[in-house]
């Protein structure tokens, strides 16, 4: 398998769309949700919102904050693991570092991930997060991770905005994220157009393998008049 590459200072929306088109046939509109997540993260003052993990598969895409993917039992963590454990989908995965805006376009660095290897790291290095922070307009509350909450306004704190998992050991999470960043930065710079061409070739090969696999399942011709394979 060729070595992964990094693509620096790219137009993120255009780049993700180009990648998605090489792998995702259904639910391409998932990318609109991802774009909202990315735009919100780009506007956020918090550093940990600036690194995201994104992947696309034949039926859709997902985008999460990197810190959430490494926190055990969160929805991002479980989703990131699910497609390796429960499917044989071709998954193209990337880390996104948001760097700013240029002429109205959200720019950033895109790092190619080997999804199978990254999955192993997430599984091996997952960190417990036994509490959840509920963030309101005028403050926040902390409660146990498994406890129900419904996002209704709080009499003292106002409108509910969002929630996030809180790691039991915040320092361990910071060390892990720094380690991930250092390992990504070692990747060689790539040519994005060549990368897209290679993905297109990979898609053709994947589809050819799938057709051969399907054919092998039939030991007799499967056309209506049983004269040939379809």
GROMACS .gro file of C-alpha atoms in nm:
model
  230
    1UNK     CA    1   0.000   0.000   0.000
    2UNK     CA    2   0.143   0.344  -0.088
    3UNK     CA    3   0.257   0.570   0.191
    4UNK     CA    4   0.009   0.827   0.321
    5UNK     CA    5   0.054   1.194   0.233
    6UNK     CA    6  -0.038   1.535   0.370
    7UNK     CA    7  -0.197   1.814   0.167
    8UNK     CA    8  -0.129   2.154   0.318
    9UNK     CA    9  -0.331   2.475   0.299
   10UNK     CA   10  -0.610   2.332   0.082
   11UNK     CA   11  -0.966   2.452   0.025
   12UNK     CA   12  -1.127   2.201   0.259
   13UNK     CA   13  -1.479   2.191   0.118
   14UNK     CA   14  -1.359   2.143  -0.242
   15UNK     CA   15  -1.103   1.880  -0.137
   16UNK     CA   16  -1.345   1.672   0.071
   17UNK     CA   17  -1.600   1.684  -0.208
   18UNK     CA   18  -1.343   1.558  -0.460
   19UNK     CA   19  -1.248   1.271  -0.227
   20UNK     CA   20  -1.609   1.181  -0.150
   21UNK     CA   21  -1.693   1.156  -0.521
   22UNK     CA   22  -1.435   0.877  -0.557
   23UNK     CA   23  -1.598   0.659  -0.291
   24UNK     CA   24  -1.951   0.762  -0.192
   25UNK     CA   25  -2.240   0.673  -0.418
   26UNK     CA   26  -2.526   0.716  -0.171
   27UNK     CA   27  -2.607   0.986   0.089
   28UNK     CA   28  -2.362   1.235  -0.059
   29UNK     CA   29  -2.569   1.502   0.121
   30UNK     CA   30  -2.398   1.388   0.445
   31UNK     CA   31  -2.118   1.616   0.332
   32UNK     CA   32  -2.346   1.919   0.386
   33UNK     CA   33  -2.368   1.820   0.755
   34UNK     CA   34  -1.988   1.783   0.767
   35UNK     CA   35  -1.946   2.129   0.613
   36UNK     CA   36  -2.162   2.278   0.890
   37UNK     CA   37  -1.950   2.100   1.154
   38UNK     CA   38  -1.630   2.229   0.988
   39UNK     CA   39  -1.764   2.586   0.956
   40UNK     CA   40  -1.866   2.588   1.324
   41UNK     CA   41  -1.524   2.451   1.427
   42UNK     CA   42  -1.348   2.713   1.210
   43UNK     CA   43  -1.538   2.988   1.396
   44UNK     CA   44  -1.470   2.840   1.741
   45UNK     CA   45  -1.209   2.999   1.970
   46UNK     CA   46  -1.123   2.658   2.123
   47UNK     CA   47  -0.808   2.485   2.005
   48UNK     CA   48  -0.945   2.132   2.046
   49UNK     CA   49  -1.224   2.213   1.798
   50UNK     CA   50  -0.964   2.275   1.526
   51UNK     CA   51  -0.866   1.911   1.462
   52UNK     CA   52  -1.128   1.684   1.311
   53UNK     CA   53  -1.139   1.332   1.177
   54UNK     CA   54  -1.342   1.268   0.862
   55UNK     CA   55  -1.421   0.960   0.662
   56UNK     CA   56  -1.631   0.863   0.364
   57UNK     CA   57  -1.766   0.522   0.268
   58UNK     CA   58  -1.993   0.397  -0.012
   59UNK     CA   59  -2.307   0.513   0.175
   60UNK     CA   60  -2.223   0.840   0.346
   61UNK     CA   61  -1.965   1.042   0.539
   62UNK     CA   62  -1.890   1.132   0.901
   63UNK     CA   63  -1.699   1.415   1.069
   64UNK     CA   64  -1.599   1.429   1.437
   65UNK     CA   65  -1.360   1.616   1.664
   66UNK     CA   66  -1.046   1.408   1.704
   67UNK     CA   67  -1.061   1.429   2.085
   68UNK     CA   68  -1.408   1.268   2.088
   69UNK     CA   69  -1.302   0.974   1.871
   70UNK     CA   70  -1.044   0.874   2.134
   71UNK     CA   71  -1.294   0.890   2.424
   72UNK     CA   72  -1.443   0.550   2.503
   73UNK     CA   73  -1.817   0.489   2.453
   74UNK     CA   74  -1.888   0.824   2.288
   75UNK     CA   75  -2.091   0.818   1.965
   76UNK     CA   76  -1.787   0.937   1.758
   77UNK     CA   77  -1.568   0.661   1.909
   78UNK     CA   78  -1.826   0.390   1.846
   79UNK     CA   79  -1.899   0.510   1.491
   80UNK     CA   80  -1.528   0.528   1.404
   81UNK     CA   81  -1.488   0.166   1.514
   82UNK     CA   82  -1.814   0.034   1.372
   83UNK     CA   83  -1.723   0.038   1.003
   84UNK     CA   84  -1.406  -0.161   1.065
   85UNK     CA   85  -1.569  -0.413   1.298
   86UNK     CA   86  -1.907  -0.463   1.130
   87UNK     CA   87  -1.862  -0.394   0.757
   88UNK     CA   88  -1.624  -0.454   0.469
   89UNK     CA   89  -1.684  -0.104   0.328
   90UNK     CA   90  -1.402   0.080   0.154
   91UNK     CA   91  -1.339   0.366   0.399
   92UNK     CA   92  -1.123   0.668   0.310
   93UNK     CA   93  -1.019   0.848   0.630
   94UNK     CA   94  -0.841   1.181   0.691
   95UNK     CA   95  -0.741   1.412   0.973
   96UNK     CA   96  -0.828   1.779   0.919
   97UNK     CA   97  -0.642   2.068   1.083
   98UNK     CA   98  -0.821   2.399   1.040
   99UNK     CA   99  -0.581   2.685   0.973
  100UNK     CA  100  -0.806   2.980   0.887
  101UNK     CA  101  -1.005   3.147   0.612
  102UNK     CA  102  -0.881   3.288   0.282
  103UNK     CA  103  -1.108   3.483   0.047
  104UNK     CA  104  -1.412   3.331   0.215
  105UNK     CA  105  -1.286   2.972   0.187
  106UNK     CA  106  -1.209   2.757   0.491
  107UNK     CA  107  -0.849   2.642   0.458
  108UNK     CA  108  -0.661   2.368   0.636
  109UNK     CA  109  -0.425   2.074   0.621
  110UNK     CA  110  -0.552   1.734   0.520
  111UNK     CA  111  -0.370   1.421   0.637
  112UNK     CA  112  -0.438   1.085   0.478
  113UNK     CA  113  -0.503   0.810   0.735
  114UNK     CA  114  -0.474   0.435   0.696
  115UNK     CA  115  -0.819   0.360   0.838
  116UNK     CA  116  -0.733   0.003   0.950
  117UNK     CA  117  -0.419   0.117   1.136
  118UNK     CA  118  -0.590   0.423   1.278
  119UNK     CA  119  -0.877   0.205   1.401
  120UNK     CA  120  -0.622  -0.011   1.589
  121UNK     CA  121  -0.477   0.300   1.755
  122UNK     CA  122  -0.821   0.425   1.858
  123UNK     CA  123  -0.903   0.082   2.003
  124UNK     CA  124  -0.571   0.051   2.185
  125UNK     CA  125  -0.548   0.409   2.318
  126UNK     CA  126  -0.912   0.484   2.401
  127UNK     CA  127  -0.952   0.685   2.722
  128UNK     CA  128  -1.240   0.656   2.969
  129UNK     CA  129  -1.482   0.949   2.995
  130UNK     CA  130  -1.725   0.882   3.278
  131UNK     CA  131  -1.878   1.230   3.289
  132UNK     CA  132  -2.050   1.458   3.042
  133UNK     CA  133  -2.045   1.837   3.039
  134UNK     CA  134  -2.379   1.999   2.949
  135UNK     CA  135  -2.311   2.342   2.802
  136UNK     CA  136  -2.578   2.613   2.827
  137UNK     CA  137  -2.598   2.973   2.717
  138UNK     CA  138  -2.486   3.105   3.059
  139UNK     CA  139  -2.281   2.822   3.209
  140UNK     CA  140  -2.241   2.446   3.232
  141UNK     CA  141  -2.324   2.141   3.441
  142UNK     CA  142  -2.146   1.806   3.474
  143UNK     CA  143  -2.323   1.472   3.515
  144UNK     CA  144  -2.252   1.098   3.478
  145UNK     CA  145  -2.208   0.986   3.118
  146UNK     CA  146  -2.491   0.733   3.119
  147UNK     CA  147  -2.752   0.960   3.278
  148UNK     CA  148  -3.041   1.086   3.066
  149UNK     CA  149  -3.072   1.451   2.962
  150UNK     CA  150  -3.305   1.600   2.707
  151UNK     CA  151  -3.157   1.938   2.617
  152UNK     CA  152  -3.436   2.148   2.767
  153UNK     CA  153  -3.345   2.501   2.884
  154UNK     CA  154  -3.217   2.533   3.241
  155UNK     CA  155  -3.392   2.787   3.470
  156UNK     CA  156  -3.056   2.935   3.582
  157UNK     CA  157  -2.829   2.867   3.284
  158UNK     CA  158  -3.065   2.935   2.993
  159UNK     CA  159  -3.076   2.765   2.654
  160UNK     CA  160  -2.904   2.428   2.610
  161UNK     CA  161  -2.628   2.449   2.346
  162UNK     CA  162  -2.441   2.120   2.335
  163UNK     CA  163  -2.276   1.847   2.540
  164UNK     CA  164  -1.932   1.692   2.540
  165UNK     CA  165  -1.763   1.394   2.702
  166UNK     CA  166  -1.510   1.482   2.973
  167UNK     CA  167  -1.200   1.257   2.989
  168UNK     CA  168  -1.119   1.114   3.334
  169UNK     CA  169  -0.758   1.215   3.271
  170UNK     CA  170  -0.744   1.536   3.062
  171UNK     CA  171  -0.361   1.535   3.059
  172UNK     CA  172  -0.354   1.186   2.907
  173UNK     CA  173  -0.587   1.307   2.632
  174UNK     CA  174  -0.366   1.609   2.558
  175UNK     CA  175  -0.054   1.387   2.539
  176UNK     CA  176  -0.231   1.147   2.306
  177UNK     CA  177  -0.348   1.427   2.073
  178UNK     CA  178   0.005   1.576   2.066
  179UNK     CA  179   0.145   1.234   1.977
  180UNK     CA  180  -0.109   1.200   1.694
  181UNK     CA  181  -0.021   1.546   1.564
  182UNK     CA  182   0.353   1.474   1.569
  183UNK     CA  183   0.308   1.149   1.378
  184UNK     CA  184   0.090   1.321   1.113
  185UNK     CA  185   0.341   1.599   1.062
  186UNK     CA  186   0.601   1.341   0.951
  187UNK     CA  187   0.396   1.254   0.642
  188UNK     CA  188   0.545   1.365   0.309
  189UNK     CA  189   0.363   1.641   0.116
  190UNK     CA  190   0.148   1.497  -0.164
  191UNK     CA  191   0.007   1.608  -0.497
  192UNK     CA  192  -0.369   1.633  -0.445
  193UNK     CA  193  -0.465   1.583  -0.812
  194UNK     CA  194  -0.252   1.267  -0.828
  195UNK     CA  195  -0.414   1.153  -0.502
  196UNK     CA  196  -0.764   1.187  -0.650
  197UNK     CA  197  -0.656   0.998  -0.965
  198UNK     CA  198  -0.519   0.715  -0.745
  199UNK     CA  199  -0.847   0.704  -0.548
  200UNK     CA  200  -1.040   0.677  -0.875
  201UNK     CA  201  -0.821   0.384  -0.983
  202UNK     CA  202  -0.874   0.226  -0.640
  203UNK     CA  203  -1.250   0.257  -0.677
  204UNK     CA  204  -1.242   0.079  -1.015
  205UNK     CA  205  -1.029  -0.201  -0.868
  206UNK     CA  206  -1.257  -0.235  -0.563
  207UNK     CA  207  -1.565  -0.258  -0.784
  208UNK     CA  208  -1.397  -0.518  -1.010
  209UNK     CA  209  -1.312  -0.731  -0.705
  210UNK     CA  210  -1.670  -0.702  -0.580
  211UNK     CA  211  -1.808  -0.821  -0.917
  212UNK     CA  212  -1.569  -1.118  -0.923
  213UNK     CA  213  -1.668  -1.205  -0.565
  214UNK     CA  214  -2.037  -1.194  -0.658
  215UNK     CA  215  -1.978  -1.413  -0.965
  216UNK     CA  216  -1.797  -1.673  -0.756
  217UNK     CA  217  -2.104  -1.708  -0.535
  218UNK     CA  218  -2.297  -1.854  -0.832
  219UNK     CA  219  -2.193  -2.203  -0.938
  220UNK     CA  220  -2.447  -2.211  -1.223
  221UNK     CA  221  -2.535  -1.937  -1.476
  222UNK     CA  222  -2.777  -1.686  -1.323
  223UNK     CA  223  -2.927  -1.525  -1.635
  224UNK     CA  224  -3.306  -1.571  -1.682
  225UNK     CA  225  -3.259  -1.853  -1.937
  226UNK     CA  226  -2.960  -1.998  -1.744
  227UNK     CA  227  -2.722  -1.969  -2.041
  228UNK     CA  228  -2.469  -1.723  -1.894
  229UNK     CA  229  -2.352  -1.539  -1.581
  230UNK     CA  230  -2.479  -1.188  -1.511
   0.00000   0.00000   0.00000
